[in-house]
CSV table of C-alpha atoms in Angstrom, one decimal:
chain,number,residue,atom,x,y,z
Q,1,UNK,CA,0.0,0.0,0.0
Q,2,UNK,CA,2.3,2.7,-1.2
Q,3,UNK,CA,1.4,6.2,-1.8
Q,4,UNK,CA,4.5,7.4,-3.3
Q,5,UNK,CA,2.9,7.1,-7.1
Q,6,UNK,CA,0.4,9.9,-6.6
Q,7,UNK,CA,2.9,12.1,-4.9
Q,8,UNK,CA,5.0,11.8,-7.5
Q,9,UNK,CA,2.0,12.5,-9.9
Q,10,UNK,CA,1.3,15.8,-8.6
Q,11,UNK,CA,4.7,17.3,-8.2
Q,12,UNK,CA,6.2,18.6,-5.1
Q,13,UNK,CA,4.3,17.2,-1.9
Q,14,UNK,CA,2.3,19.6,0.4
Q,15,UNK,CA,3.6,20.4,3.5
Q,16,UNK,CA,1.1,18.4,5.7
Q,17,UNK,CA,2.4,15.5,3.3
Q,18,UNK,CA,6.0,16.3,4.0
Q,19,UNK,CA,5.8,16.4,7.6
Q,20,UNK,CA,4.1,12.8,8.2
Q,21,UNK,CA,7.1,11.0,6.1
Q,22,UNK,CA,9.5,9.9,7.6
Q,23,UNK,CA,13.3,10.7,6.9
Q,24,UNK,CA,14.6,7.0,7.9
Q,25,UNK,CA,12.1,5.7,5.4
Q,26,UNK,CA,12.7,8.1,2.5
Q,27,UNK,CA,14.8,6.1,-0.1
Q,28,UNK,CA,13.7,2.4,0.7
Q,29,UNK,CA,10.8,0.6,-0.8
Q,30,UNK,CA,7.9,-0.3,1.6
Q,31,UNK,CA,8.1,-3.3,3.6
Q,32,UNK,CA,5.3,-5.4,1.1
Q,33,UNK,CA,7.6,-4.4,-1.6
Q,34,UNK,CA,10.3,-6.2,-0.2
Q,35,UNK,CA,11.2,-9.9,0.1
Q,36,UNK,CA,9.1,-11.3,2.7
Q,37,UNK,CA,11.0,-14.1,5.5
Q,38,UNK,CA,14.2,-13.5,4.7
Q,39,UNK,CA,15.6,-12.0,7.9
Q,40,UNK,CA,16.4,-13.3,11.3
Q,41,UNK,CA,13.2,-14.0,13.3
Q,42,UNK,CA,10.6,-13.7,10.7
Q,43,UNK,CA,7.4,-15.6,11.0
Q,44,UNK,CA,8.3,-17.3,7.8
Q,45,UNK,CA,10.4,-19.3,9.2
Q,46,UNK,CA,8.2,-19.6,12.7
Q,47,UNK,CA,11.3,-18.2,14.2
Q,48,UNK,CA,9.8,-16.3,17.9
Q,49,UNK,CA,11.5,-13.3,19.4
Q,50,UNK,CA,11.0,-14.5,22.9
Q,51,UNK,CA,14.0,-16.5,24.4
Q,52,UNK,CA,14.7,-20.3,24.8
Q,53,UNK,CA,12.9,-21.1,27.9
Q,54,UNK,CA,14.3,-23.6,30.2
Q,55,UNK,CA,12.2,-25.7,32.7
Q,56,UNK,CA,14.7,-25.3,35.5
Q,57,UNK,CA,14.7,-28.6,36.0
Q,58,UNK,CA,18.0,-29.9,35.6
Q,59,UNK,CA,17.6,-33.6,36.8
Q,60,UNK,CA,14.6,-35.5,36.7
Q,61,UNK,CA,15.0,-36.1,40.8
Q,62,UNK,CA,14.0,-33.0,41.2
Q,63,UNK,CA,10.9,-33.3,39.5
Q,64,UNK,CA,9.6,-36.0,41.5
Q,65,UNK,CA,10.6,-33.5,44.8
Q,66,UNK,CA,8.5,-30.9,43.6
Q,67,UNK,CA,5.1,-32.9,43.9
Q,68,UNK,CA,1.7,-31.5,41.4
Q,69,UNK,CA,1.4,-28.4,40.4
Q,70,UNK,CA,-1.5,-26.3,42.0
Q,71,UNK,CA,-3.8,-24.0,40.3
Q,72,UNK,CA,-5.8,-21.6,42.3
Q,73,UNK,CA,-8.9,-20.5,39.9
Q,74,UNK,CA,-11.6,-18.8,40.6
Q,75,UNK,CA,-15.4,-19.7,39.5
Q,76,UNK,CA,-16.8,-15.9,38.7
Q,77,UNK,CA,-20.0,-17.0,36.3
Q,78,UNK,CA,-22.6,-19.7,36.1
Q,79,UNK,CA,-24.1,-19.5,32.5
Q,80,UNK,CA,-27.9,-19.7,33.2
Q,81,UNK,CA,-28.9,-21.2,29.7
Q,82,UNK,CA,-26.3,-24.3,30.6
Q,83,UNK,CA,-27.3,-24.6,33.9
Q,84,UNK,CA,-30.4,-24.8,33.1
Q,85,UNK,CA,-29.8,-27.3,30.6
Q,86,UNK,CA,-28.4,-29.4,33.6
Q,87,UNK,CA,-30.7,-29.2,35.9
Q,88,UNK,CA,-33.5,-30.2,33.3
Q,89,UNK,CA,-32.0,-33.5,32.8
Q,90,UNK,CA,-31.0,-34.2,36.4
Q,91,UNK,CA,-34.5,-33.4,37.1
Q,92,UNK,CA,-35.5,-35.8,34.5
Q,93,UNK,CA,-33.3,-38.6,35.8
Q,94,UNK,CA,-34.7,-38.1,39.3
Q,95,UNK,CA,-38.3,-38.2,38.2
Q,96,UNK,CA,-37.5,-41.3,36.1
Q,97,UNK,CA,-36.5,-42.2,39.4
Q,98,UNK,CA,-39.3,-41.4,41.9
Q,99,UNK,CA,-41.5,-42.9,39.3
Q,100,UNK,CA,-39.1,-46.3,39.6
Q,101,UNK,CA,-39.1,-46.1,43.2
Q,102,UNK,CA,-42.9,-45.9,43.6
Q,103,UNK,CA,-43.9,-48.8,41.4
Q,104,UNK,CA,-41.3,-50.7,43.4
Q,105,UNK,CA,-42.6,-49.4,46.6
Q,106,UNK,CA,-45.9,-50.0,45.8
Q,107,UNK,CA,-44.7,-54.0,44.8
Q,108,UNK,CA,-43.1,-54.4,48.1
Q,109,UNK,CA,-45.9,-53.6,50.0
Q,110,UNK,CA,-48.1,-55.8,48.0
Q,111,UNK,CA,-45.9,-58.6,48.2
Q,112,UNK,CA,-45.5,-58.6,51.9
Q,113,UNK,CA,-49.3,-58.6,52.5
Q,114,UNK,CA,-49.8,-54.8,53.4
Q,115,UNK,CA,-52.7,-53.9,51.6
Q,116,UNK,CA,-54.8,-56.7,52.2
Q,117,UNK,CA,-54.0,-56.3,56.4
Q,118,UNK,CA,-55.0,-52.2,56.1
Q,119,UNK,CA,-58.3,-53.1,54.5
Q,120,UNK,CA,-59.4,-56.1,57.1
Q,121,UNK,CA,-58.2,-53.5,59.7
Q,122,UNK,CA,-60.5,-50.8,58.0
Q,123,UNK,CA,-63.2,-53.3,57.4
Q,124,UNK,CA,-63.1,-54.2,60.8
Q,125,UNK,CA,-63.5,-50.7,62.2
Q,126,UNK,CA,-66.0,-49.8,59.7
Q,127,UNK,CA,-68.5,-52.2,60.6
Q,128,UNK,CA,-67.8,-54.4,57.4
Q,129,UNK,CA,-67.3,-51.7,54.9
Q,130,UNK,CA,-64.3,-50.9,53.1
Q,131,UNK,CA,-62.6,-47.8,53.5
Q,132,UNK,CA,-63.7,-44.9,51.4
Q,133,UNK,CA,-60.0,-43.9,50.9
Q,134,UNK,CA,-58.3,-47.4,50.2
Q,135,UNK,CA,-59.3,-46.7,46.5
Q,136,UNK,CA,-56.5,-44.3,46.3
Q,137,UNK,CA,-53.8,-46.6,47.0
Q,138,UNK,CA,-54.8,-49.2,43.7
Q,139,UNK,CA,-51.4,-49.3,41.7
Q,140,UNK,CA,-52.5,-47.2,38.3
Q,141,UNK,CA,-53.3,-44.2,41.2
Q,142,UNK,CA,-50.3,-44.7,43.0
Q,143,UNK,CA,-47.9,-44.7,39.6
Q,144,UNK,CA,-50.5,-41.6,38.4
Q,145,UNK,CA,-49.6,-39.8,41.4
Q,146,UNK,CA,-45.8,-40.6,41.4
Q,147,UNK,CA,-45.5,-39.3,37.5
Q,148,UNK,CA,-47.5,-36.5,38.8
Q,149,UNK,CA,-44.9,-35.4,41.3
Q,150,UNK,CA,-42.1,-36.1,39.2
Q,151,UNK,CA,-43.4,-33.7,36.7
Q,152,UNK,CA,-43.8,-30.8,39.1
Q,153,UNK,CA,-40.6,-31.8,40.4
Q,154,UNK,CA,-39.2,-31.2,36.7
Q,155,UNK,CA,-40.3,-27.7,36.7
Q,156,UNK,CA,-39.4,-26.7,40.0
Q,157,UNK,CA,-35.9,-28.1,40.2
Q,158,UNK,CA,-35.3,-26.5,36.7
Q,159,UNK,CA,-36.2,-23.4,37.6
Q,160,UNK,CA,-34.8,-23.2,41.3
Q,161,UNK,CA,-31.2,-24.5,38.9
Q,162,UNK,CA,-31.5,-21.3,37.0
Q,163,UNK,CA,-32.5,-19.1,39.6
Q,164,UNK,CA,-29.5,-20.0,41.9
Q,165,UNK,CA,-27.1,-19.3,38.4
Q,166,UNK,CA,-28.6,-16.0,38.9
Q,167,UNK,CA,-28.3,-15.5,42.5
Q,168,UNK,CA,-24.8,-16.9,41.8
Q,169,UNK,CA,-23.6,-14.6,39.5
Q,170,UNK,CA,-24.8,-11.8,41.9
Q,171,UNK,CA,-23.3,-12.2,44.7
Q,172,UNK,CA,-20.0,-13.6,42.3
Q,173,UNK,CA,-20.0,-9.9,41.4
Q,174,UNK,CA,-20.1,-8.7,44.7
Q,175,UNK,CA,-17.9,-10.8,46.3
Q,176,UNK,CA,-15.8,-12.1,43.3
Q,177,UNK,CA,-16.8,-15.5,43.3
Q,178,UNK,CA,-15.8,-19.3,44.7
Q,179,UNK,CA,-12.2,-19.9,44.6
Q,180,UNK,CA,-11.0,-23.1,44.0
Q,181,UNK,CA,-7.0,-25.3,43.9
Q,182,UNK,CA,-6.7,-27.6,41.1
Q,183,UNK,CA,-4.0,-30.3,41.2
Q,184,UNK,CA,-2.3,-32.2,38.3
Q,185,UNK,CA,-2.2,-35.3,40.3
């Protein structure tokens, strides 16, 4: 990008021209002009101005003295969107589970003869009635009811997992956030 042609077009530059050349620059030809790489250093060649660093290390004994390296870091953000993300499918996982947990539940207690004991007892105090409200524990209620709380559960955990990112990043602000040592081990 050289704009020695049209300065040479018009004749004699003007002084405001004159006075942003520089004199070391004068007679040589611009630096895209020239032959790029060719000197001592140039990224060519991937040469790097910094020096040759050394590990310090000299013999490997001393490596094994100087144990893992630490790394202090410091957690200053939660990104809401991805914890969010997160908590939706731990909160899926754990009503996948409640839902598991009541149909086994529901099994056990079956199997060992619960059920059947409640309703003599309730038979028994009712004067050989069932129990009005022993019609809520049938198993399609009881796994209705489970999948019902696991869906709220979904919701709430989801949004309570996004709401703390935000509290997070609050008080992260405030008080600069959780700091934490990391080791190579």
């Amino acid at each position: 990008m050289s704009t020695s042609d049209s300065r040479t077009a018009s004749g004699s530059p003007s002084p405001a021209e004159s006075t942003t050349k520089l004199p070391a620059f004068e007679g040589t030809s611009s630096p895209t002009e020239s032959s790029m790489g060719t000197g001592r250093g140039s990224a060519a060649k991937g040469a790097s101005r910094s020096p040759k660093k050394t590990s310090g290390i000299s013999n490997p004994a001393e490596k094994e003295r100087r144990g893992p390296r630490r790394v202090r870091l410091t957690l200053a953000r939660l990104d809401p969107f991805s914890v969010m993300k997160l908590s939706f499918l731990a909160a899926i996982a754990i009503g996948i589970a409640t839902v598991v947990a009541v149909v086994l539940l529901w099994n056990l207690v079956e199997a060992i003869g619960m059920w059947d004991q409640l309703d003599e007892l309730g038979r028994s105090l009712n004067g050989g009635e069932p129990l009005p409200f022993m019609e809520f524990f049938s198993f399609s209620k009881m796994t209705s009811y489970g999948t019902i709380v696991a869906v709220v559960n979904v919701v709430i955990i989801t949004a309570l997992g996004t709401l703390l990112a935000f509290l997070y990043n609050l008080v992260a602000a405030l008080l600069g956030g959780l700091k934490m040592t990391f080791t190579d081990e």
